[in-house]
Amino acid sequence: MSPPPAGLSRHPDFLRLWAAQAVSALGSRVSRTALPVIAIVSLGADAAGVAALSAMSTAPGVLVGLFAGGLVDRSRKRPLLIGADLARAALILSVPIAAWAGALTLVHLSAVAALVGVATSLFQIADNAYLPALVGQDRLVEANARLEGTEAAAEIAGPGAAGILIQVLTAPVTMVADALSYLGSAALLGRIRAVEAPAAPAGDAAEGGASLLEDLRVGLRHGLGHPVVGATFLAMGAQALFSGGVFSALYMLYLLEGLRLDPAAVGLIISAGGVGALGGSVVAGWLGRRLGPGPAMILSLAVGQAGAVLIPLAAHLGRLAVPALVLHQLLGDAFLVAFMIHAVSARQSMLPLHVLGRVNATLHVLTGALLPAGTLAAGWLAGRIGVESAVWCGVVAGLAAPLLLLLRPAVWRLRAA
């Protein structure tokens, strides 16, 4: 597959992929809001039950990453994407059906969350491997920027739309809208006309056989072994372990109890992150053209990580605390999204297409394992030195992420994707 000579605005197959992603991204935000509401209002779940529901939506997806990479590389990508959408639609639709039948339980809800997480992980791994073949390497930054911009827009609009739908229609009925969004996404993907190249054979001698260990070996060798891609792997791992762990474990606690902000103010602060992410999708291409992809990655990650210093500083800024936290969401999310766009584009353009699924899965497992490890470490540290001090430790340690890029000459010398 290769793109037509015009830009992506006149690339009908990319526009179908983009529209499919936009529809499902908005719908997924609706279900993310509706599931805990159903658990609390309809099933009487307590805090532990809601936390378990949240964990079930993410943990199985990390495990499936161990097996999905080889499957993606040895299969045509578009049928996997469509299958994942159809599976998610059926799973989500089972919730309102069970609710109307009076048979909905927390176990059912947790199982749906877990299986949707599995399908979503498979979709993400396959999607990253499919995009380079669909649009061509010279359009990857533009394509990834558009897709990230759509995710950011969905993050801004989705929770608010979900709240309105839940208020008007009730949460179970709102889940029908999410199921329809996945069906719409599958229909749009089905209309892509480009013929996909045959998948890699299962027993490629150059890349190992079809066993799990061989798939992991290939993912690690091509991912961590590449001078540029490997540096981004390490940087994203450090970011997940330090900054991601602190944010997941302590951010809400720090804002609500440490700074004594009310929930409305916290919601305003967090929603600013979606605006920042949308801005990052816009400036990523400009940064790459002015600096080159490598320096753009280093600068974006450095600014994004350094902006996190505003979080612990807010405790000493008095009335400027909330503006500082909003600035962090705007600045941090903007530059971190810009970094991700260039990191993903570099991976897609520099690695052979027939190993992208396994490399994407390896990264998925790596960051998915380090994030909960960082969360547990942050909670343990906060219990010994206090929440604010633990936040400071995480923010400072997170500066190792851009340093890992800067220490690789292949990254800062990279001037062409």
GROMACS .gro file of C-alpha atoms in nm:
model
  417
    1MET     CA    1   0.000   0.000   0.000
    2SER     CA    2   0.119   0.353  -0.069
    3PRO     CA    3  -0.044   0.693  -0.040
    4PRO     CA    4  -0.159   0.895  -0.336
    5PRO     CA    5   0.055   1.196  -0.427
    6ALA     CA    6  -0.173   1.448  -0.252
    7GLY     CA    7  -0.158   1.508   0.122
    8LEU     CA    8  -0.352   1.312   0.382
    9SER     CA    9  -0.655   1.542   0.349
   10ARG     CA   10  -0.705   1.380   0.007
   11HIS     CA   11  -0.608   1.029   0.113
   12PRO     CA   12  -0.948   0.854   0.133
   13ASP     CA   13  -0.824   0.543   0.312
   14PHE     CA   14  -0.646   0.743   0.581
   15LEU     CA   15  -0.958   0.958   0.622
   16ARG     CA   16  -1.160   0.642   0.683
   17LEU     CA   17  -0.905   0.520   0.939
   18TRP     CA   18  -0.903   0.864   1.102
   19ALA     CA   19  -1.283   0.879   1.117
   20ALA     CA   20  -1.297   0.528   1.263
   21GLN     CA   21  -1.050   0.625   1.533
   22ALA     CA   22  -1.240   0.945   1.611
   23VAL     CA   23  -1.571   0.765   1.654
   24SER     CA   24  -1.430   0.490   1.875
   25ALA     CA   25  -1.216   0.733   2.079
   26LEU     CA   26  -1.522   0.938   2.170
   27GLY     CA   27  -1.722   0.627   2.247
   28SER     CA   28  -1.451   0.478   2.469
   29ARG     CA   29  -1.454   0.793   2.685
   30VAL     CA   30  -1.827   0.745   2.728
   31SER     CA   31  -1.790   0.388   2.854
   32ARG     CA   32  -1.493   0.484   3.074
   33THR     CA   33  -1.725   0.727   3.253
   34ALA     CA   34  -2.038   0.511   3.244
   35LEU     CA   35  -1.889   0.184   3.378
   36PRO     CA   36  -1.801   0.315   3.728
   37VAL     CA   37  -2.133   0.504   3.742
   38ILE     CA   38  -2.319   0.177   3.675
   39ALA     CA   39  -2.105   0.001   3.936
   40ILE     CA   40  -2.180   0.264   4.202
   41VAL     CA   41  -2.541   0.359   4.126
   42SER     CA   42  -2.686   0.034   3.996
   43LEU     CA   43  -2.476  -0.224   4.180
   44GLY     CA   44  -2.383  -0.039   4.501
   45ALA     CA   45  -2.008  -0.091   4.457
   46ASP     CA   46  -1.779   0.057   4.723
   47ALA     CA   47  -1.439   0.220   4.669
   48ALA     CA   48  -1.262  -0.116   4.661
   49GLY     CA   49  -1.504  -0.246   4.399
   50VAL     CA   50  -1.460   0.059   4.179
   51ALA     CA   51  -1.080   0.034   4.213
   52ALA     CA   52  -1.092  -0.334   4.116
   53LEU     CA   53  -1.306  -0.245   3.813
   54SER     CA   54  -1.046   0.011   3.708
   55ALA     CA   55  -0.763  -0.238   3.750
   56MET     CA   56  -0.950  -0.499   3.546
   57SER     CA   57  -0.979  -0.257   3.256
   58THR     CA   58  -0.600  -0.221   3.224
   59ALA     CA   59  -0.417  -0.523   3.368
   60PRO     CA   60  -0.537  -0.789   3.119
   61GLY     CA   61  -0.441  -0.561   2.832
   62VAL     CA   62  -0.081  -0.569   2.949
   63LEU     CA   63  -0.085  -0.949   2.959
   64VAL     CA   64  -0.229  -0.976   2.609
   65GLY     CA   65   0.063  -0.769   2.485
   66LEU     CA   66   0.286  -1.071   2.553
   67PHE     CA   67   0.099  -1.269   2.289
   68ALA     CA   68  -0.037  -1.004   2.052
   69GLY     CA   69   0.287  -0.896   1.884
   70GLY     CA   70   0.349  -1.219   1.697
   71LEU     CA   71  -0.018  -1.251   1.607
   72VAL     CA   72  -0.019  -0.901   1.459
   73ASP     CA   73   0.301  -0.956   1.258
   74ARG     CA   74   0.174  -1.286   1.120
   75SER     CA   75  -0.174  -1.159   1.032
   76ARG     CA   76  -0.331  -0.897   0.813
   77LYS     CA   77  -0.383  -0.593   1.031
   78ARG     CA   78  -0.717  -0.459   0.908
   79PRO     CA   79  -0.919  -0.774   0.992
   80LEU     CA   80  -0.769  -0.763   1.343
   81LEU     CA   81  -0.877  -0.401   1.382
   82ILE     CA   82  -1.229  -0.476   1.263
   83GLY     CA   83  -1.250  -0.787   1.483
   84ALA     CA   84  -1.140  -0.590   1.789
   85ASP     CA   85  -1.407  -0.328   1.720
   86LEU     CA   86  -1.681  -0.590   1.677
   87ALA     CA   87  -1.571  -0.768   1.996
   88ARG     CA   88  -1.583  -0.443   2.193
   89ALA     CA   89  -1.927  -0.359   2.054
   90ALA     CA   90  -2.067  -0.698   2.159
   91LEU     CA   91  -1.910  -0.680   2.504
   92ILE     CA   92  -2.032  -0.327   2.572
   93LEU     CA   93  -2.381  -0.410   2.445
   94SER     CA   94  -2.404  -0.698   2.691
   95VAL     CA   95  -2.412  -0.449   2.980
   96PRO     CA   96  -2.743  -0.271   2.899
   97ILE     CA   97  -2.897  -0.604   2.794
   98ALA     CA   98  -2.807  -0.759   3.131
   99ALA     CA   99  -2.924  -0.445   3.313
  100TRP     CA  100  -3.262  -0.450   3.141
  101ALA     CA  101  -3.296  -0.822   3.221
  102GLY     CA  102  -3.213  -0.758   3.587
  103ALA     CA  103  -2.910  -0.987   3.565
  104LEU     CA  104  -2.623  -0.738   3.577
  105THR     CA  105  -2.358  -0.806   3.842
  106LEU     CA  106  -2.023  -0.653   3.937
  107VAL     CA  107  -1.855  -0.972   3.814
  108HIS     CA  108  -2.017  -0.924   3.472
  109LEU     CA  109  -1.912  -0.559   3.466
  110SER     CA  110  -1.554  -0.648   3.562
  111ALA     CA  111  -1.538  -0.920   3.297
  112VAL     CA  112  -1.657  -0.673   3.034
  113ALA     CA  113  -1.397  -0.418   3.145
  114ALA     CA  114  -1.121  -0.681   3.128
  115LEU     CA  115  -1.216  -0.819   2.787
  116VAL     CA  116  -1.265  -0.472   2.639
  117GLY     CA  117  -0.917  -0.391   2.769
  118VAL     CA  118  -0.779  -0.697   2.590
  119ALA     CA  119  -0.949  -0.601   2.262
  120THR     CA  120  -0.831  -0.242   2.297
  121SER     CA  121  -0.470  -0.350   2.349
  122LEU     CA  122  -0.486  -0.570   2.040
  123PHE     CA  123  -0.635  -0.281   1.842
  124GLN     CA  124  -0.362  -0.039   1.952
  125ILE     CA  125  -0.078  -0.278   1.868
  126ALA     CA  126  -0.225  -0.362   1.527
  127ASP     CA  127  -0.308   0.001   1.451
  128ASN     CA  128   0.051   0.116   1.505
  129ALA     CA  129   0.174  -0.161   1.276
  130TYR     CA  130  -0.090  -0.086   1.007
  131LEU     CA  131  -0.044   0.290   0.973
  132PRO     CA  132   0.302   0.296   0.801
  133ALA     CA  133   0.185   0.064   0.524
  134LEU     CA  134  -0.132   0.266   0.472
  135VAL     CA  135   0.010   0.621   0.450
  136GLY     CA  136   0.379   0.573   0.369
  137GLN     CA  137   0.679   0.673   0.577
  138ASP     CA  138   0.692   1.032   0.455
  139ARG     CA  139   0.346   1.102   0.603
  140LEU     CA  140   0.388   0.934   0.942
  141VAL     CA  141   0.438   1.247   1.153
  142GLU     CA  142   0.139   1.416   0.993
  143ALA     CA  143  -0.076   1.104   1.033
  144ASN     CA  144   0.023   1.044   1.395
  145ALA     CA  145  -0.033   1.412   1.477
  146ARG     CA  146  -0.387   1.393   1.340
  147LEU     CA  147  -0.460   1.075   1.530
  148GLU     CA  148  -0.318   1.214   1.855
  149GLY     CA  149  -0.514   1.535   1.802
  150THR     CA  150  -0.833   1.333   1.773
  151GLU     CA  151  -0.751   1.147   2.095
  152ALA     CA  152  -0.697   1.481   2.269
  153ALA     CA  153  -1.024   1.622   2.136
  154ALA     CA  154  -1.206   1.309   2.256
  155GLU     CA  155  -1.045   1.353   2.598
  156ILE     CA  156  -1.180   1.708   2.611
  157ALA     CA  157  -1.531   1.638   2.482
  158GLY     CA  158  -1.586   1.275   2.583
  159PRO     CA  159  -1.630   1.297   2.963
  160GLY     CA  160  -1.862   1.597   2.933
  161ALA     CA  161  -2.071   1.427   2.664
  162ALA     CA  162  -2.082   1.112   2.877
  163GLY     CA  163  -2.207   1.309   3.176
  164ILE     CA  164  -2.489   1.464   2.973
  165LEU     CA  165  -2.587   1.131   2.817
  166ILE     CA  166  -2.586   0.956   3.154
  167GLN     CA  167  -2.797   1.233   3.305
  168VAL     CA  168  -3.052   1.222   3.020
  169LEU     CA  169  -3.052   0.855   2.920
  170THR     CA  170  -2.909   0.673   3.228
  171ALA     CA  171  -2.575   0.495   3.225
  172PRO     CA  172  -2.687   0.156   3.080
  173VAL     CA  173  -2.858   0.323   2.783
  174THR     CA  174  -2.548   0.538   2.731
  175MET     CA  175  -2.348   0.219   2.685
  176VAL     CA  176  -2.553   0.149   2.372
  177ALA     CA  177  -2.406   0.467   2.220
  178ASP     CA  178  -2.055   0.333   2.285
  179ALA     CA  179  -2.140  -0.002   2.126
  180LEU     CA  180  -2.269   0.182   1.820
  181SER     CA  181  -1.946   0.382   1.803
  182TYR     CA  182  -1.742   0.061   1.774
  183LEU     CA  183  -1.978  -0.071   1.507
  184GLY     CA  184  -1.933   0.256   1.318
  185SER     CA  185  -1.557   0.226   1.350
  186ALA     CA  186  -1.565  -0.130   1.213
  187ALA     CA  187  -1.782  -0.018   0.921
  188LEU     CA  188  -1.540   0.264   0.833
  189LEU     CA  189  -1.239   0.031   0.853
  190GLY     CA  190  -1.423  -0.213   0.629
  191ARG     CA  191  -1.447   0.055   0.360
  192ILE     CA  192  -1.069   0.098   0.332
  193ARG     CA  193  -0.986  -0.005  -0.025
  194ALA     CA  194  -0.608  -0.040  -0.012
  195VAL     CA  195  -0.494  -0.401  -0.051
  196GLU     CA  196  -0.282  -0.506   0.244
  197ALA     CA  197   0.043  -0.686   0.174
  198PRO     CA  198   0.064  -1.052   0.280
  199ALA     CA  199   0.155  -1.105   0.645
  200ALA     CA  200   0.498  -1.232   0.748
  201PRO     CA  201   0.525  -1.612   0.756
  202ALA     CA  202   0.506  -1.774   1.098
  203GLY     CA  203   0.841  -1.945   1.069
  204ASP     CA  204   1.062  -1.671   0.927
  205ALA     CA  205   1.409  -1.805   0.998
  206ALA     CA  206   1.556  -1.458   1.013
  207GLU     CA  207   1.316  -1.347   1.282
  208GLY     CA  208   1.252  -1.664   1.476
  209GLY     CA  209   0.955  -1.898   1.485
  210ALA     CA  210   0.606  -1.850   1.619
  211SER     CA  211   0.678  -1.921   1.986
  212LEU     CA  212   0.617  -1.663   2.258
  213LEU     CA  213   0.983  -1.657   2.359
  214GLU     CA  214   1.094  -1.602   2.000
  215ASP     CA  215   0.841  -1.321   1.958
  216LEU     CA  216   0.967  -1.152   2.273
  217ARG     CA  217   1.326  -1.194   2.156
  218VAL     CA  218   1.248  -1.033   1.822
  219GLY     CA  219   1.060  -0.746   1.990
  220LEU     CA  220   1.344  -0.679   2.231
  221ARG     CA  221   1.617  -0.710   1.968
  222HIS     CA  222   1.456  -0.473   1.722
  223GLY     CA  223   1.320  -0.240   1.990
  224LEU     CA  224   1.588  -0.202   2.255
  225GLY     CA  225   1.865  -0.293   2.011
  226HIS     CA  226   1.797  -0.003   1.776
  227PRO     CA  227   2.003   0.309   1.864
  228VAL     CA  228   1.707   0.549   1.825
  229VAL     CA  229   1.406   0.330   1.899
  230GLY     CA  230   1.585   0.172   2.194
  231ALA     CA  231   1.652   0.515   2.345
  232THR     CA  232   1.283   0.604   2.318
  233PHE     CA  233   1.195   0.271   2.483
  234LEU     CA  234   1.419   0.349   2.779
  235ALA     CA  235   1.290   0.705   2.802
  236MET     CA  236   0.927   0.595   2.800
  237GLY     CA  237   1.006   0.327   3.056
  238ALA     CA  238   1.166   0.583   3.288
  239GLN     CA  239   0.872   0.817   3.235
  240ALA     CA  240   0.621   0.542   3.323
  241LEU     CA  241   0.817   0.430   3.629
  242PHE     CA  242   0.883   0.771   3.782
  243SER     CA  243   0.646   1.041   3.656
  244GLY     CA  244   0.365   0.803   3.561
  245GLY     CA  245   0.386   0.619   3.891
  246VAL     CA  246   0.373   0.937   4.096
  247PHE     CA  247   0.090   1.082   3.889
  248SER     CA  248  -0.121   0.764   3.917
  249ALA     CA  249  -0.067   0.713   4.288
  250LEU     CA  250  -0.043   1.060   4.436
  251TYR     CA  251  -0.172   1.333   4.205
  252MET     CA  252  -0.538   1.325   4.315
  253LEU     CA  253  -0.441   1.279   4.679
  254TYR     CA  254  -0.196   1.570   4.657
  255LEU     CA  255  -0.453   1.803   4.502
  256LEU     CA  256  -0.748   1.709   4.724
  257GLU     CA  257  -0.576   1.665   5.060
  258GLY     CA  258  -0.237   1.835   5.024
  259LEU     CA  259  -0.359   2.150   4.848
  260ARG     CA  260  -0.721   2.118   4.975
  261LEU     CA  261  -0.872   2.187   4.634
  262ASP     CA  262  -1.237   2.102   4.573
  263PRO     CA  263  -1.336   1.839   4.314
  264ALA     CA  264  -1.461   2.103   4.071
  265ALA     CA  265  -1.121   2.273   4.065
  266VAL     CA  266  -0.949   1.937   4.019
  267GLY     CA  267  -1.175   1.858   3.724
  268LEU     CA  268  -1.091   2.194   3.564
  269ILE     CA  269  -0.719   2.136   3.609
  270ILE     CA  270  -0.726   1.787   3.459
  271SER     CA  271  -0.944   1.890   3.165
  272ALA     CA  272  -0.678   2.145   3.069
  273GLY     CA  273  -0.455   1.848   2.987
  274GLY     CA  274  -0.675   1.759   2.693
  275VAL     CA  275  -0.638   2.111   2.557
  276GLY     CA  276  -0.261   2.086   2.599
  277ALA     CA  277  -0.252   1.749   2.421
  278LEU     CA  278  -0.446   1.895   2.130
  279GLY     CA  279  -0.190   2.177   2.109
  280GLY     CA  280   0.093   1.926   2.113
  281SER     CA  281  -0.052   1.746   1.813
  282VAL     CA  282  -0.045   2.078   1.626
  283VAL     CA  283   0.311   2.186   1.714
  284ALA     CA  284   0.478   1.844   1.674
  285GLY     CA  285   0.519   1.875   1.299
  286TRP     CA  286   0.650   2.230   1.324
  287LEU     CA  287   0.910   2.126   1.582
  288GLY     CA  288   1.021   1.837   1.364
  289ARG     CA  289   1.063   2.058   1.059
  290ARG     CA  290   1.256   2.327   1.249
  291LEU     CA  291   1.479   2.105   1.463
  292GLY     CA  292   1.471   1.761   1.307
  293PRO     CA  293   1.294   1.460   1.464
  294GLY     CA  294   1.574   1.375   1.711
  295PRO     CA  295   1.621   1.721   1.868
  296ALA     CA  296   1.241   1.766   1.862
  297MET     CA  297   1.203   1.449   2.069
  298ILE     CA  298   1.466   1.559   2.320
  299LEU     CA  299   1.329   1.912   2.357
  300SER     CA  300   0.967   1.796   2.381
  301LEU     CA  301   1.037   1.533   2.645
  302ALA     CA  302   1.264   1.769   2.843
  303VAL     CA  303   1.006   2.049   2.852
  304GLY     CA  304   0.724   1.807   2.927
  305GLN     CA  305   0.911   1.648   3.216
  306ALA     CA  306   1.049   1.976   3.350
  307GLY     CA  307   0.697   2.123   3.349
  308ALA     CA  308   0.604   1.866   3.614
  309VAL     CA  309   0.810   2.069   3.863
  310LEU     CA  310   0.507   2.299   3.881
  311ILE     CA  311   0.314   2.024   4.064
  312PRO     CA  312   0.512   2.023   4.393
  313LEU     CA  313   0.589   2.396   4.355
  314ALA     CA  314   0.215   2.467   4.365
  315ALA     CA  315   0.214   2.396   4.739
  316HIS     CA  316   0.426   2.712   4.790
  317LEU     CA  317   0.254   2.946   4.544
  318GLY     CA  318  -0.057   3.040   4.739
  319ARG     CA  319  -0.326   3.181   4.509
  320LEU     CA  320  -0.114   3.093   4.206
  321ALA     CA  321  -0.134   2.721   4.286
  322VAL     CA  322  -0.427   2.647   4.054
  323PRO     CA  323  -0.288   2.854   3.762
  324ALA     CA  324   0.045   2.672   3.804
  325LEU     CA  325  -0.126   2.334   3.792
  326VAL     CA  326  -0.327   2.435   3.486
  327LEU     CA  327  -0.007   2.556   3.320
  328HIS     CA  328   0.153   2.220   3.390
  329GLN     CA  329  -0.139   2.039   3.226
  330LEU     CA  330  -0.123   2.267   2.922
  331LEU     CA  331   0.255   2.269   2.887
  332GLY     CA  332   0.333   1.917   3.001
  333ASP     CA  333   0.067   1.740   2.798
  334ALA     CA  334   0.142   1.947   2.487
  335PHE     CA  335   0.511   1.861   2.477
  336LEU     CA  336   0.468   1.501   2.591
  337VAL     CA  337   0.221   1.443   2.307
  338ALA     CA  338   0.467   1.606   2.064
  339PHE     CA  339   0.736   1.367   2.191
  340MET     CA  340   0.507   1.066   2.150
  341ILE     CA  341   0.419   1.163   1.793
  342HIS     CA  342   0.786   1.174   1.692
  343ALA     CA  343   0.877   0.862   1.892
  344VAL     CA  344   0.600   0.657   1.735
  345SER     CA  345   0.679   0.792   1.388
  346ALA     CA  346   1.048   0.707   1.430
  347ARG     CA  347   0.962   0.354   1.535
  348GLN     CA  348   0.727   0.308   1.240
  349SER     CA  349   0.971   0.448   0.986
  350MET     CA  350   1.297   0.291   1.110
  351LEU     CA  351   1.192  -0.068   1.177
  352PRO     CA  352   1.091  -0.337   0.928
  353LEU     CA  353   0.713  -0.358   0.888
  354HIS     CA  354   0.711  -0.732   0.960
  355VAL     CA  355   0.838  -0.683   1.318
  356LEU     CA  356   0.640  -0.373   1.418
  357GLY     CA  357   0.369  -0.573   1.592
  358ARG     CA  358   0.619  -0.751   1.816
  359VAL     CA  359   0.810  -0.430   1.889
  360ASN     CA  360   0.488  -0.243   1.973
  361ALA     CA  361   0.380  -0.529   2.197
  362THR     CA  362   0.717  -0.530   2.375
  363LEU     CA  363   0.685  -0.160   2.450
  364HIS     CA  364   0.325  -0.212   2.561
  365VAL     CA  365   0.434  -0.478   2.810
  366LEU     CA  366   0.738  -0.279   2.927
  367THR     CA  367   0.551   0.042   3.008
  368GLY     CA  368   0.246  -0.150   3.130
  369ALA     CA  369   0.459  -0.334   3.387
  370LEU     CA  370   0.665  -0.033   3.496
  371LEU     CA  371   0.364   0.194   3.554
  372PRO     CA  372   0.206  -0.013   3.835
  373ALA     CA  373   0.553  -0.075   3.980
  374GLY     CA  374   0.607   0.301   3.994
  375THR     CA  375   0.260   0.349   4.142
  376LEU     CA  376   0.330   0.105   4.424
  377ALA     CA  377   0.674   0.257   4.487
  378ALA     CA  378   0.528   0.607   4.501
  379GLY     CA  379   0.265   0.499   4.752
  380TRP     CA  380   0.529   0.328   4.968
  381LEU     CA  381   0.755   0.634   4.955
  382ALA     CA  382   0.471   0.873   5.041
  383GLY     CA  383   0.398   0.670   5.354
  384ARG     CA  384   0.754   0.729   5.474
  385ILE     CA  385   0.846   1.082   5.368
  386GLY     CA  386   0.509   1.241   5.296
  387VAL     CA  387   0.311   1.300   4.978
  388GLU     CA  388   0.474   1.628   4.874
  389SER     CA  389   0.827   1.494   4.922
  390ALA     CA  390   0.739   1.180   4.728
  391VAL     CA  391   0.603   1.395   4.444
  392TRP     CA  392   0.930   1.591   4.439
  393CYS     CA  393   1.125   1.263   4.417
  394GLY     CA  394   0.916   1.138   4.127
  395VAL     CA  395   0.938   1.465   3.935
  396VAL     CA  396   1.316   1.490   3.973
  397ALA     CA  397   1.367   1.123   3.888
  398GLY     CA  398   1.149   1.173   3.580
  399LEU     CA  399   1.412   1.408   3.437
  400ALA     CA  400   1.615   1.093   3.365
  401ALA     CA  401   1.382   1.028   3.069
  402PRO     CA  402   1.508   1.312   2.843
  403LEU     CA  403   1.861   1.251   2.970
  404LEU     CA  404   1.844   0.896   2.831
  405LEU     CA  405   1.768   1.045   2.490
  406LEU     CA  406   2.038   1.309   2.516
  407LEU     CA  407   2.302   1.045   2.595
  408ARG     CA  408   2.236   0.870   2.263
  409PRO     CA  409   2.417   1.054   1.978
  410ALA     CA  410   2.199   0.872   1.725
  411VAL     CA  411   1.896   1.058   1.865
  412TRP     CA  412   2.024   1.413   1.875
  413ARG     CA  413   2.193   1.367   1.537
  414LEU     CA  414   1.868   1.249   1.380
  415ARG     CA  415   1.765   1.513   1.129
  416ALA     CA  416   1.539   1.311   0.900
  417ALA     CA  417   1.265   1.064   0.996
   0.00000   0.00000   0.00000
